mmCIF file of C-alpha atoms and ligand atoms in Angstrom:
data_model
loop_
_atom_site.group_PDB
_atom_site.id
_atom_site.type_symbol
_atom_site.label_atom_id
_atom_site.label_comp_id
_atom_site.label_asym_id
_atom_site.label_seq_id
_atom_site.Cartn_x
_atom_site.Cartn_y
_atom_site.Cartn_z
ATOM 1 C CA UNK A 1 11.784 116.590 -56.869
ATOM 2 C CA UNK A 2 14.991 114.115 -57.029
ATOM 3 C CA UNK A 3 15.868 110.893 -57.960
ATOM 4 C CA UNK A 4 17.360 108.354 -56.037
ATOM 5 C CA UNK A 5 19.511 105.436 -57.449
ATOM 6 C CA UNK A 6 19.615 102.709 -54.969
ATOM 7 C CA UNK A 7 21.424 99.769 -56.789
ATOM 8 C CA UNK A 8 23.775 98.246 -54.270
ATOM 9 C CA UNK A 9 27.254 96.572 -54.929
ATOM 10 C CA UNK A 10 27.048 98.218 -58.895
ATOM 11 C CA UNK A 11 29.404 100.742 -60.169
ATOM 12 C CA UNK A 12 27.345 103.828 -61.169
ATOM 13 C CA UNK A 13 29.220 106.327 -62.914
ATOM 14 C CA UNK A 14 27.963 105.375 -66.306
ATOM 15 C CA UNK A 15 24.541 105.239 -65.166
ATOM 16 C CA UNK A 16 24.855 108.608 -63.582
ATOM 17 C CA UNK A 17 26.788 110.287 -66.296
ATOM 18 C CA UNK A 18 24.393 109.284 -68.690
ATOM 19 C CA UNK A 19 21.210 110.402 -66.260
ATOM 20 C CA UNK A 20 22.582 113.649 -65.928
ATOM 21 C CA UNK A 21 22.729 114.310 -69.646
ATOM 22 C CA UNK A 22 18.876 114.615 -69.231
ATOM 23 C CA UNK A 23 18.557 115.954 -65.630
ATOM 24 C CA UNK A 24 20.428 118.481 -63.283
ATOM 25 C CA UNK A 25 22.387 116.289 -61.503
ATOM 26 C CA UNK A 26 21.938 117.502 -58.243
ATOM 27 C CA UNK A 27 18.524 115.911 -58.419
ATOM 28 C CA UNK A 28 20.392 112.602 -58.265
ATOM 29 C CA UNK A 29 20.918 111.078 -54.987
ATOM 30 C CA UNK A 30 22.520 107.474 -54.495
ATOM 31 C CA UNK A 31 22.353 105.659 -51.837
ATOM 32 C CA UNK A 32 22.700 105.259 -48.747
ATOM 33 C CA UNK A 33 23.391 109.387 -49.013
ATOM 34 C CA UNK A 34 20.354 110.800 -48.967
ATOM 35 C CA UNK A 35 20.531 114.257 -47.909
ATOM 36 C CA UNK A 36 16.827 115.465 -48.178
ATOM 37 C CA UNK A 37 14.176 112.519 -48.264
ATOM 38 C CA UNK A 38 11.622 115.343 -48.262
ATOM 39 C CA UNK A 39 13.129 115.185 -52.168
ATOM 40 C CA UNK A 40 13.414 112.094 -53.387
ATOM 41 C CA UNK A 41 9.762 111.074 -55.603
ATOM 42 C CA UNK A 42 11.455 108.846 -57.940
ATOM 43 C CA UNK A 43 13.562 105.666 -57.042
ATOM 44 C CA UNK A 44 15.594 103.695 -59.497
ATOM 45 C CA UNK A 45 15.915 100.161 -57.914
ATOM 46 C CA UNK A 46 17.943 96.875 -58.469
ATOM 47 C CA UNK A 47 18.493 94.551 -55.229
ATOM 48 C CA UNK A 48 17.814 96.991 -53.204
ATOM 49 C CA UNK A 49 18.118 96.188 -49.136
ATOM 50 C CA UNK A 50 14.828 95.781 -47.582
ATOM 51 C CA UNK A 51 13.097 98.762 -46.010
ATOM 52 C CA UNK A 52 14.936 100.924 -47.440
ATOM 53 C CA UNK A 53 13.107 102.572 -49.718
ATOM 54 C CA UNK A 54 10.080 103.059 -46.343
ATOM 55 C CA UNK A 55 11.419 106.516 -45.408
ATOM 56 C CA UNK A 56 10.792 108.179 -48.395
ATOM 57 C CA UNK A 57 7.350 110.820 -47.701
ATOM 58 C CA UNK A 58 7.237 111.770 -51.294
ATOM 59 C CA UNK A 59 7.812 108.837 -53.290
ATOM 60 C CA UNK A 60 5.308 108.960 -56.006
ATOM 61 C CA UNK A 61 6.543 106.096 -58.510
ATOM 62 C CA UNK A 62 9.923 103.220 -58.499
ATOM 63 C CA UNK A 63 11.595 101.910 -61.131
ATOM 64 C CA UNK A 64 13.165 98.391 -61.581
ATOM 65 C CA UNK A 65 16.856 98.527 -63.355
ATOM 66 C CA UNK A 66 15.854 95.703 -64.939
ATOM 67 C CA UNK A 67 12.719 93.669 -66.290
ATOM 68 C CA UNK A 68 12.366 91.515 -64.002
ATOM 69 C CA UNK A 69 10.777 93.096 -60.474
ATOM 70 C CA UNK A 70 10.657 90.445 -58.225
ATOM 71 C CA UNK A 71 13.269 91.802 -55.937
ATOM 72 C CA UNK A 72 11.647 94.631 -55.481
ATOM 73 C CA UNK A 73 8.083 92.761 -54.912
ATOM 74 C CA UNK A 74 10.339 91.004 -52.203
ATOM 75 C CA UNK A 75 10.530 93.574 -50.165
ATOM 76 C CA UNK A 76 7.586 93.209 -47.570
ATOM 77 C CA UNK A 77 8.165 97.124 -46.865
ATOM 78 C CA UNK A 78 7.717 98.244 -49.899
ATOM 79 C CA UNK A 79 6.030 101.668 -50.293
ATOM 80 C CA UNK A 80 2.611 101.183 -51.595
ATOM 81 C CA UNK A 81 3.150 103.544 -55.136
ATOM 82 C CA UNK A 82 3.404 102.478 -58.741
ATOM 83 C CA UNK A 83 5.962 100.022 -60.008
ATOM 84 C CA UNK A 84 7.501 100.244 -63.478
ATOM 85 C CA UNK A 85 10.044 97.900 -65.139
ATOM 86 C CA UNK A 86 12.595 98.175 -68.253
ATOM 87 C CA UNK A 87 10.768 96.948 -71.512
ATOM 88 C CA UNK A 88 13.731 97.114 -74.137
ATOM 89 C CA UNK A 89 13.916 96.062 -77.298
ATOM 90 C CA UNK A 90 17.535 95.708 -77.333
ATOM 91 C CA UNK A 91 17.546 93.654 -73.934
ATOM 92 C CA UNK A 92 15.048 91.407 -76.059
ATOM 93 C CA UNK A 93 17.128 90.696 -79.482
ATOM 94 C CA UNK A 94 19.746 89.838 -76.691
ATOM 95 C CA UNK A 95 17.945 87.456 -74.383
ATOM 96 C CA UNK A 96 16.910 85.744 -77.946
ATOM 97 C CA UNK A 97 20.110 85.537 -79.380
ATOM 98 C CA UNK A 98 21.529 84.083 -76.317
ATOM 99 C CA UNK A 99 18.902 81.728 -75.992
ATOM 100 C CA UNK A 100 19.825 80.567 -79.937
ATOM 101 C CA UNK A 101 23.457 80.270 -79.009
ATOM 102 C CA UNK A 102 22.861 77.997 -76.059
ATOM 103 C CA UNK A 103 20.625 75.679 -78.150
ATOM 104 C CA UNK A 104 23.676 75.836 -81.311
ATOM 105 C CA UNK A 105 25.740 75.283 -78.680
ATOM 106 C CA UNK A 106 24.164 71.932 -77.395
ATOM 107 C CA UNK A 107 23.041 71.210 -81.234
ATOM 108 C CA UNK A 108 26.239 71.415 -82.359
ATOM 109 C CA UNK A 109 27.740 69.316 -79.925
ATOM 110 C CA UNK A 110 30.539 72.142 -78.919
ATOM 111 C CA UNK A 111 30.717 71.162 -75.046
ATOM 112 C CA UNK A 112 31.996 67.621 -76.317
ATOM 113 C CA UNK A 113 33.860 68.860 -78.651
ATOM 114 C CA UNK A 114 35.598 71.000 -76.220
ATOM 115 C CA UNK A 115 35.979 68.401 -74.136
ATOM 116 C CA UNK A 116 38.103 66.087 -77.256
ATOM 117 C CA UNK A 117 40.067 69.043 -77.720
ATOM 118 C CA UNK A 118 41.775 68.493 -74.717
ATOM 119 C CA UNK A 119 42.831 64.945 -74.745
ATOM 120 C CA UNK A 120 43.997 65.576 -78.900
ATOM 121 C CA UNK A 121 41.083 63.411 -80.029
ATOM 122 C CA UNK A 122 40.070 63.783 -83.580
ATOM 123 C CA UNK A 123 36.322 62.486 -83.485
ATOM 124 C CA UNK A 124 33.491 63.645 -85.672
ATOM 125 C CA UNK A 125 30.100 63.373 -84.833
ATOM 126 C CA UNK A 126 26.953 65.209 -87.155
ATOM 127 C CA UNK A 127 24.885 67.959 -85.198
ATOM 128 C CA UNK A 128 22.027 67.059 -82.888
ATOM 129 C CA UNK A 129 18.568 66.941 -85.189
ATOM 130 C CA UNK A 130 16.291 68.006 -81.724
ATOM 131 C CA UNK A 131 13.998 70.727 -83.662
ATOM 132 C CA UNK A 132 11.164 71.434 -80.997
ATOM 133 C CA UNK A 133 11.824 74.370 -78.327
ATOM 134 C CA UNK A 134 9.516 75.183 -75.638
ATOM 135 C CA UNK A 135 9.314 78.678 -74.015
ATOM 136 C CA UNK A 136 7.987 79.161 -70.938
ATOM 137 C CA UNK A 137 6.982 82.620 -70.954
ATOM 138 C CA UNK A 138 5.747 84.435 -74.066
ATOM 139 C CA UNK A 139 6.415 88.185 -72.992
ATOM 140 C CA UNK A 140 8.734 90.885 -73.977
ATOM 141 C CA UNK A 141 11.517 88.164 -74.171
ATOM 142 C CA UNK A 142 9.796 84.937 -74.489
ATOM 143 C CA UNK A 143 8.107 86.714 -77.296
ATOM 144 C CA UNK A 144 11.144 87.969 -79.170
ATOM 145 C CA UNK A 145 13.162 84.512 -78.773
ATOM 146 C CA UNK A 146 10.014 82.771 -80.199
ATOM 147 C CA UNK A 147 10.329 84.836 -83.301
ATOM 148 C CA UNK A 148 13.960 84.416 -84.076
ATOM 149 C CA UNK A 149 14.019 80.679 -83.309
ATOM 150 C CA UNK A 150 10.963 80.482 -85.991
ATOM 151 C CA UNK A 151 12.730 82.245 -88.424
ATOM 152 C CA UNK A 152 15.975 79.520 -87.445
ATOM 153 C CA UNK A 153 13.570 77.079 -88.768
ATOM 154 C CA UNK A 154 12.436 75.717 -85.371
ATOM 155 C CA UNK A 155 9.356 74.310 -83.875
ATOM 156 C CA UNK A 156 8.575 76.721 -81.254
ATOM 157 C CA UNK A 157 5.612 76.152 -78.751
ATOM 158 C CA UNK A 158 4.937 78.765 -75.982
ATOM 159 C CA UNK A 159 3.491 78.632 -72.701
ATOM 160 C CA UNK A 160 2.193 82.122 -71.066
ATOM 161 C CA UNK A 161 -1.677 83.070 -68.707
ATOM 162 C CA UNK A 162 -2.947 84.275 -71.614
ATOM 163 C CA UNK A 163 -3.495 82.833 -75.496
ATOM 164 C CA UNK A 164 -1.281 84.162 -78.146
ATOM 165 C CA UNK A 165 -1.783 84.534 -81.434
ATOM 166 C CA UNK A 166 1.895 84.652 -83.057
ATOM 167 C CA UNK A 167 2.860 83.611 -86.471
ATOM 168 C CA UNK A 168 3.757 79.906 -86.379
ATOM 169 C CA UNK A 169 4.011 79.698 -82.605
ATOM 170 C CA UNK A 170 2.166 76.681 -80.651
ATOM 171 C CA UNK A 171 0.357 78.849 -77.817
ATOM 172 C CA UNK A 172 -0.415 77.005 -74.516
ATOM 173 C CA UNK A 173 -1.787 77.707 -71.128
ATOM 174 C CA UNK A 174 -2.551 75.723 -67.934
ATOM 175 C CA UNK A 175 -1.615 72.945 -66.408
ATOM 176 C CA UNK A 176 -2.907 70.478 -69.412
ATOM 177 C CA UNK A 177 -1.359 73.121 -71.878
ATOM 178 C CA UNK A 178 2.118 72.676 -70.272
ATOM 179 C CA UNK A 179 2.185 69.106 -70.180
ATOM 180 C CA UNK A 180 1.454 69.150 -73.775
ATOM 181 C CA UNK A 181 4.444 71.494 -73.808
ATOM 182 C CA UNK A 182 6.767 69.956 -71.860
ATOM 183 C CA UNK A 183 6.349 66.399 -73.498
ATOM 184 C CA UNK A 184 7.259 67.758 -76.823
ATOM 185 C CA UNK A 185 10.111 70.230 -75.864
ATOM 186 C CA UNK A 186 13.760 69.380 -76.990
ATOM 187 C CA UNK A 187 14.956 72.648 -75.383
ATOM 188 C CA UNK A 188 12.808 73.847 -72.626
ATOM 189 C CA UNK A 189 13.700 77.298 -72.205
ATOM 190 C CA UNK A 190 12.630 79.590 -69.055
ATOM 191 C CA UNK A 191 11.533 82.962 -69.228
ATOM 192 C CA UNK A 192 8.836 83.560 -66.540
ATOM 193 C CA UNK A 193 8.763 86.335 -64.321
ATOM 194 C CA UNK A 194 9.263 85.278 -60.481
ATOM 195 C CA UNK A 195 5.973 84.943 -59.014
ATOM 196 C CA UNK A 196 4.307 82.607 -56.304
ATOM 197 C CA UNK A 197 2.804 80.418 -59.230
ATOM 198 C CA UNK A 198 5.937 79.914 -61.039
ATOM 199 C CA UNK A 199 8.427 79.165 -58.169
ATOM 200 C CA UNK A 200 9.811 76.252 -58.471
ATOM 201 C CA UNK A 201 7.941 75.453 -61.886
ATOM 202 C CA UNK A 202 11.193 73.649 -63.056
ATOM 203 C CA UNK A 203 10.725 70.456 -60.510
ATOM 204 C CA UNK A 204 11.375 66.879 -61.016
ATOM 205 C CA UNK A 205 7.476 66.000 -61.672
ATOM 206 C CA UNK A 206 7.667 69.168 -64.816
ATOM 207 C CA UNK A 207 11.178 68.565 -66.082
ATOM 208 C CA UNK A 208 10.705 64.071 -65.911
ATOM 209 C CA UNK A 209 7.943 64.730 -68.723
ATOM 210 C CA UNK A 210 10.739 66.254 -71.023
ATOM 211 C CA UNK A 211 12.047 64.162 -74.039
ATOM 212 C CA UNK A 212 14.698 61.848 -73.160
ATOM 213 C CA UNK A 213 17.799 63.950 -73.788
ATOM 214 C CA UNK A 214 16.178 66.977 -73.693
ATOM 215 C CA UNK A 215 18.185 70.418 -72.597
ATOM 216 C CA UNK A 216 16.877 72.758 -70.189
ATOM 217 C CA UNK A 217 17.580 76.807 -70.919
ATOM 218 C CA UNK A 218 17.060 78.609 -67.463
ATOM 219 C CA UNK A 219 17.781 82.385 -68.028
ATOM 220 C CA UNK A 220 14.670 83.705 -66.000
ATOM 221 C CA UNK A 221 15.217 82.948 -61.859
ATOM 222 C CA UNK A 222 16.986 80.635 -59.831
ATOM 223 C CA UNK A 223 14.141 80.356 -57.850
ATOM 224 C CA UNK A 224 12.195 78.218 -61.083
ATOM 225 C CA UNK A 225 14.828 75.520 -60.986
ATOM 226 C CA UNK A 226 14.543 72.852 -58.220
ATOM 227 C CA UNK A 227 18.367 71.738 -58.343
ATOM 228 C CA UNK A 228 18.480 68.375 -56.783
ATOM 229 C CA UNK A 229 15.251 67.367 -59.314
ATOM 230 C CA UNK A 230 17.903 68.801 -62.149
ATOM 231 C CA UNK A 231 21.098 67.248 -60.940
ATOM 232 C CA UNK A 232 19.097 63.466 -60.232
ATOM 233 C CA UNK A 233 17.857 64.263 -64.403
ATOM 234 C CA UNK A 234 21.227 65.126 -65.133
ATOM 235 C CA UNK A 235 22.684 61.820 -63.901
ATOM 236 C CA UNK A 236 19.962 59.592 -64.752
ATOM 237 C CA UNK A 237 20.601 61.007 -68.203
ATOM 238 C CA UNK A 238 16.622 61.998 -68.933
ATOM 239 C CA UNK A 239 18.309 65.755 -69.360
ATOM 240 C CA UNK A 240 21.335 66.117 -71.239
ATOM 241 C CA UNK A 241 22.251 69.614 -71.008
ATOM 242 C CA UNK A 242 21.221 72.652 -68.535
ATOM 243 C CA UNK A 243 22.316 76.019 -69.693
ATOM 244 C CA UNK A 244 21.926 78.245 -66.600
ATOM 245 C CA UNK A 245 22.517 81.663 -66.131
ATOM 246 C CA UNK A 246 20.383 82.865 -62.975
ATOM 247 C CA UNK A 247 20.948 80.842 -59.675
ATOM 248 C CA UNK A 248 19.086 81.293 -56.560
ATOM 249 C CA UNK A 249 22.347 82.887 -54.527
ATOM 250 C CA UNK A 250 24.708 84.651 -57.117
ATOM 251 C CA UNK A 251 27.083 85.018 -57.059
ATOM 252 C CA UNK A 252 27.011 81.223 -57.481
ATOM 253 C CA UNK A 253 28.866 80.065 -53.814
ATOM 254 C CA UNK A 254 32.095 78.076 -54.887
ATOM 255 C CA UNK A 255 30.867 75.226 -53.293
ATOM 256 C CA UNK A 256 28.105 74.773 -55.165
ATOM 257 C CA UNK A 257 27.691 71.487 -56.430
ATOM 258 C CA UNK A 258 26.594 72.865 -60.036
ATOM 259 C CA UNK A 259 30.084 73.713 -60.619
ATOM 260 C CA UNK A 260 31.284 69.961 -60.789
ATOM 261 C CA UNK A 261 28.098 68.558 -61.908
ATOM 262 C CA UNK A 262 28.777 66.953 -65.577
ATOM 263 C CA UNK A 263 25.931 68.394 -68.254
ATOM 264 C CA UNK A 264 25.967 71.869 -66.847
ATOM 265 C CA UNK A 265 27.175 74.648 -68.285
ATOM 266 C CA UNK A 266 27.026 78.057 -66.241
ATOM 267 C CA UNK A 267 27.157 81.563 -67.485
ATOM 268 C CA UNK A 268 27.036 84.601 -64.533
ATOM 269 C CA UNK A 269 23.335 86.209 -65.139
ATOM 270 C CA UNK A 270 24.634 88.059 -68.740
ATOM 271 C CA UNK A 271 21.698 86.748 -71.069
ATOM 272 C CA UNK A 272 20.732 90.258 -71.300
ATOM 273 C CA UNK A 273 22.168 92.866 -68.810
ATOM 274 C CA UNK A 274 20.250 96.352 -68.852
ATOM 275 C CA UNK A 275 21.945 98.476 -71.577
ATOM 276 C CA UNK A 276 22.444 102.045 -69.245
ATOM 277 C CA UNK A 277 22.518 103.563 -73.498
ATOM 278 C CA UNK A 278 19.416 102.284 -73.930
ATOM 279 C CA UNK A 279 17.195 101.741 -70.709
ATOM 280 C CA UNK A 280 17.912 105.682 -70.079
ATOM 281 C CA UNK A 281 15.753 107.471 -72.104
ATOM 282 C CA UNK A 282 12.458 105.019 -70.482
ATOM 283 C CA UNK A 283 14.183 105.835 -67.034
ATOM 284 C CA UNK A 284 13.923 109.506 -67.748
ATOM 285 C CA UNK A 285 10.330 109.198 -69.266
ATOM 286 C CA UNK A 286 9.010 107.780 -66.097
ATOM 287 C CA UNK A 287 10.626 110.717 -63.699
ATOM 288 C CA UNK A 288 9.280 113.155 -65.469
ATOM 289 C CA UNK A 289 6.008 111.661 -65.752
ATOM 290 C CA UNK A 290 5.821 111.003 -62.074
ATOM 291 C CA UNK A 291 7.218 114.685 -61.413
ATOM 292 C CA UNK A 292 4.185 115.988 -63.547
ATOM 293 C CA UNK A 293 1.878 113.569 -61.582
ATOM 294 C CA UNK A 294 1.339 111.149 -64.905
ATOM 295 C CA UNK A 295 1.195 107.456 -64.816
ATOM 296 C CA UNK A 296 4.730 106.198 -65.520
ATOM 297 C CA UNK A 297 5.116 103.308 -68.652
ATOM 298 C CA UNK A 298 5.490 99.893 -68.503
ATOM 299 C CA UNK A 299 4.329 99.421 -64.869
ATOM 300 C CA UNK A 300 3.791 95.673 -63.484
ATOM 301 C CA UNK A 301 0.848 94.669 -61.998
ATOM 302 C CA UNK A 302 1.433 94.495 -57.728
ATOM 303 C CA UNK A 303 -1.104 91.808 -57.786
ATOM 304 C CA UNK A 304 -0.184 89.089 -60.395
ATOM 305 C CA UNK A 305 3.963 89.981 -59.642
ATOM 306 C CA UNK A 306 4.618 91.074 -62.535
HETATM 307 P P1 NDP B 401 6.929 89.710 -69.210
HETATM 308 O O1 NDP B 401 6.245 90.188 -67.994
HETATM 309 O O2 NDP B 401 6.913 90.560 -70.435
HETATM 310 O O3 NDP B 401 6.383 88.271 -69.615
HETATM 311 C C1 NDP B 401 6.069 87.298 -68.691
HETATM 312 C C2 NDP B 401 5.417 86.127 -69.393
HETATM 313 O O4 NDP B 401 5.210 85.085 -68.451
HETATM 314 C C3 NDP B 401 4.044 86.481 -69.973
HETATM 315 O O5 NDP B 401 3.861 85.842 -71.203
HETATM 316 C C4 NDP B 401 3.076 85.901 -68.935
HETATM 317 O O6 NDP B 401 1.816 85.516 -69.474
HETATM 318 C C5 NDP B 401 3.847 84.671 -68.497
HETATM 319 N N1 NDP B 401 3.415 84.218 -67.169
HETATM 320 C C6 NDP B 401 3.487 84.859 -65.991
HETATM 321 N N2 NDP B 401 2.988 84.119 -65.003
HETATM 322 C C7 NDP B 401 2.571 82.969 -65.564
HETATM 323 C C8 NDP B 401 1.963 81.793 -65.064
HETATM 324 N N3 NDP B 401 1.674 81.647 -63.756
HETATM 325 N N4 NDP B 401 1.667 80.813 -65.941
HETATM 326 C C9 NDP B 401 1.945 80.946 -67.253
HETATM 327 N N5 NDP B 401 2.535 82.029 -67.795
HETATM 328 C C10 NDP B 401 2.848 83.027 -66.949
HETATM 329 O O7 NDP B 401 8.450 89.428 -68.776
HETATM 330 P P2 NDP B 401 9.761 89.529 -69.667
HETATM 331 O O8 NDP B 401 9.595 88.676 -70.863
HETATM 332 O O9 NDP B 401 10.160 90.938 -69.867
HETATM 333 O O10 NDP B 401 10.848 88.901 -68.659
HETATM 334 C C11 NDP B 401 10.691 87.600 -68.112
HETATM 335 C C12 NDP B 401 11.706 87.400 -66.996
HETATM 336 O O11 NDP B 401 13.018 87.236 -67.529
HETATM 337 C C13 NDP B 401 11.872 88.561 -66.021
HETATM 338 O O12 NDP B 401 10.828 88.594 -65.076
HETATM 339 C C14 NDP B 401 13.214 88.274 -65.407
HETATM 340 O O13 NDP B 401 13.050 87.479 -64.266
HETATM 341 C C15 NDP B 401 13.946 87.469 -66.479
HETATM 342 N N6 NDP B 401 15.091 88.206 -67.022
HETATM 343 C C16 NDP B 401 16.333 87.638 -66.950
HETATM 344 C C17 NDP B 401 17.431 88.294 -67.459
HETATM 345 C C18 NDP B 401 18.785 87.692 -67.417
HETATM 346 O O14 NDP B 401 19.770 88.377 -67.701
HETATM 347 N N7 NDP B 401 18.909 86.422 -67.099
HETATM 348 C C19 NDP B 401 17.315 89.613 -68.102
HETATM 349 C C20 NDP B 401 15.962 90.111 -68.136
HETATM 350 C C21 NDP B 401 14.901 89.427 -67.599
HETATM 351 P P3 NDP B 401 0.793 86.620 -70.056
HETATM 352 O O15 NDP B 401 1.502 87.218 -71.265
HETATM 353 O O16 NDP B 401 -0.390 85.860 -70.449
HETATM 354 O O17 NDP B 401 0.601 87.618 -68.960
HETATM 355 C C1 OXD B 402 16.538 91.576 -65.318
HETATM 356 C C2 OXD B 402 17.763 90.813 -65.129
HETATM 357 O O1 OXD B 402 15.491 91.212 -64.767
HETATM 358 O O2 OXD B 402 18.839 91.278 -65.555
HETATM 359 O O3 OXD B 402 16.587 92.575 -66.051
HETATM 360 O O4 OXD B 402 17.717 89.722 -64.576
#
């Protein structure tokens, strides 16, 4: 029974310093070493190149590094055996608090003001009075930034497959529900998981039914945002603002025309990185579950993506 870390392109001494506080280390493998395969029954995955988790005859269970899974689900090789993901309260509070930032941010006018700064000009103008936020996405993290943009005093509608009942939350599903969403939304923030229904779920026929001067928060996938239908928003003026942290190559190529593009402001995927302190103990949890032949927590449904 081993582990195998196979999270290219990372530095992983923290990760593995802190793994083998719980387990012997020599049960931890990285890869591409792998010097038994006959071992390894537990893989802890981010990115991972295709097909190579296929050669693995005991793999019993794989873990995503992160909460999102979809790169994993990419991989059309991927051993048929149970999927789990991180589900963190920490990684929440900070996903919220980063989407409540961005919208101060844009409220507060700090892009232009940033802007003045730079020429010397001395020009006051009284914080933005947009109120409503839509959140597209009411799990683990659309969940938690509902809640601390209610208790910010904000409108907050959400948008999920299934009905919720939170406190003082707008809950809305389907197509009619997100219209309903969308039309209302000063900030339209996304927090889907990947999945063949919500590719490309930011386009220019969803994101044209947004306020006039609305901002767009995209801190789920790259793959959500259609950029063209963003940037022709972005110079018609219909969107004001896009606060985007995930892009569909990252790193972001230089050449990329988001860089330039006036109304955008770019952050490099850190709305809420996997906290090694915090995501180890779940980590753990699953690999001895699946080395005691248990069903590991917090595993994603193959089917629906996520
Ligand atoms: P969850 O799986 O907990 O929540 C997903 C939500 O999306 C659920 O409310 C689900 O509805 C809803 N949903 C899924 N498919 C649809 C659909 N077709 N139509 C309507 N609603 C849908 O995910 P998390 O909240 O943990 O994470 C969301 C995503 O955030 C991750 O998948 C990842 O891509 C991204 N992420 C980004 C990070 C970053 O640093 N930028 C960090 C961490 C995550 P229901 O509840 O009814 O099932
Ligand atoms: C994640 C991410 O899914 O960091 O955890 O994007």
């Amino acid at each position: 029974m081993a582990m195998l870390i196979n999270i290219p392109g990372r530095p992983l001494n923290k990760l593995i310093n802190k793994l083998s506080e719980y387990i012997n280390p020599d049960d931890i493998h990285v890869w591409p070493n792998v010097p038994d395969k006959n071992a390894i029954n537990f893989a802890l995955v981010w990115k991972h190149q295709a097909g190579s988790l296929n050669d693995l005859p005991s793999l019993a269970g794989i873990s995503s590094f992160g909460a999102g899974v979809d790169s994993i689900l990419a991989d059309s090789e991927l051993p048929n055996v149970p999927l789990a993901r991180i589900v963190d309260p920490d990684l929440a509070d900070n996903m919220a608090n980063f989407v409540y930032t961005m919208i101060q941010h844009h409220k507060l006018r700090l892009a232009q003001f940033g802007q003045q700064q730079s020429s010397a000009t001395w020009k006051p103008k009284s914080p933005r009075r947009n109120k409503h936020v839509g959140i597209l996405g009411l799990g683990q993290l659309g969940q938690a930034t509902a809640r601390l943009l209610v208790q910010q005093g904000f409108t907050v509608s959400g948008w999920s497959a299934s009905k919720k009942a939170l406190p003082n939350v707008f809950s809305y599903t389907g197509e009619e529900g997100l219209t309903t969403l969308l039309t209302q939304s000063d900030y339209l923030v996304c927090l889907l998981p990947l999945t063949a229904q919500t590719t490309n779920i930011l386009n220019y026929n969803n994101l044209s039914q947004l306020p006039q001067g609305a901002a767009v928060i995209n801190v789920a996938r790259g793959e959500h945002l259609d950029d063209d239908a963003l940037i022709t928003l972005l110079n018609s003026g219909h969107i004001d603002t896009a606060y985007l942290d995930v892009f569909k190559q990252e790193p972001l190529p230089k050449e990329h025309k988001f860089w330039q593009q006036k109304g955008i402001f770019i952050t490099p995927h850190v709305s809420a990185v996997t906290n090694v302190e915090t995501a180890v103990s779940q980590i753990i949890e699953n690999y001895h579950r699946v080395n005691a032949e248990q069903p590991m927590l917090n595993c994603i449904d193959r089917e629906s993506g996520y």
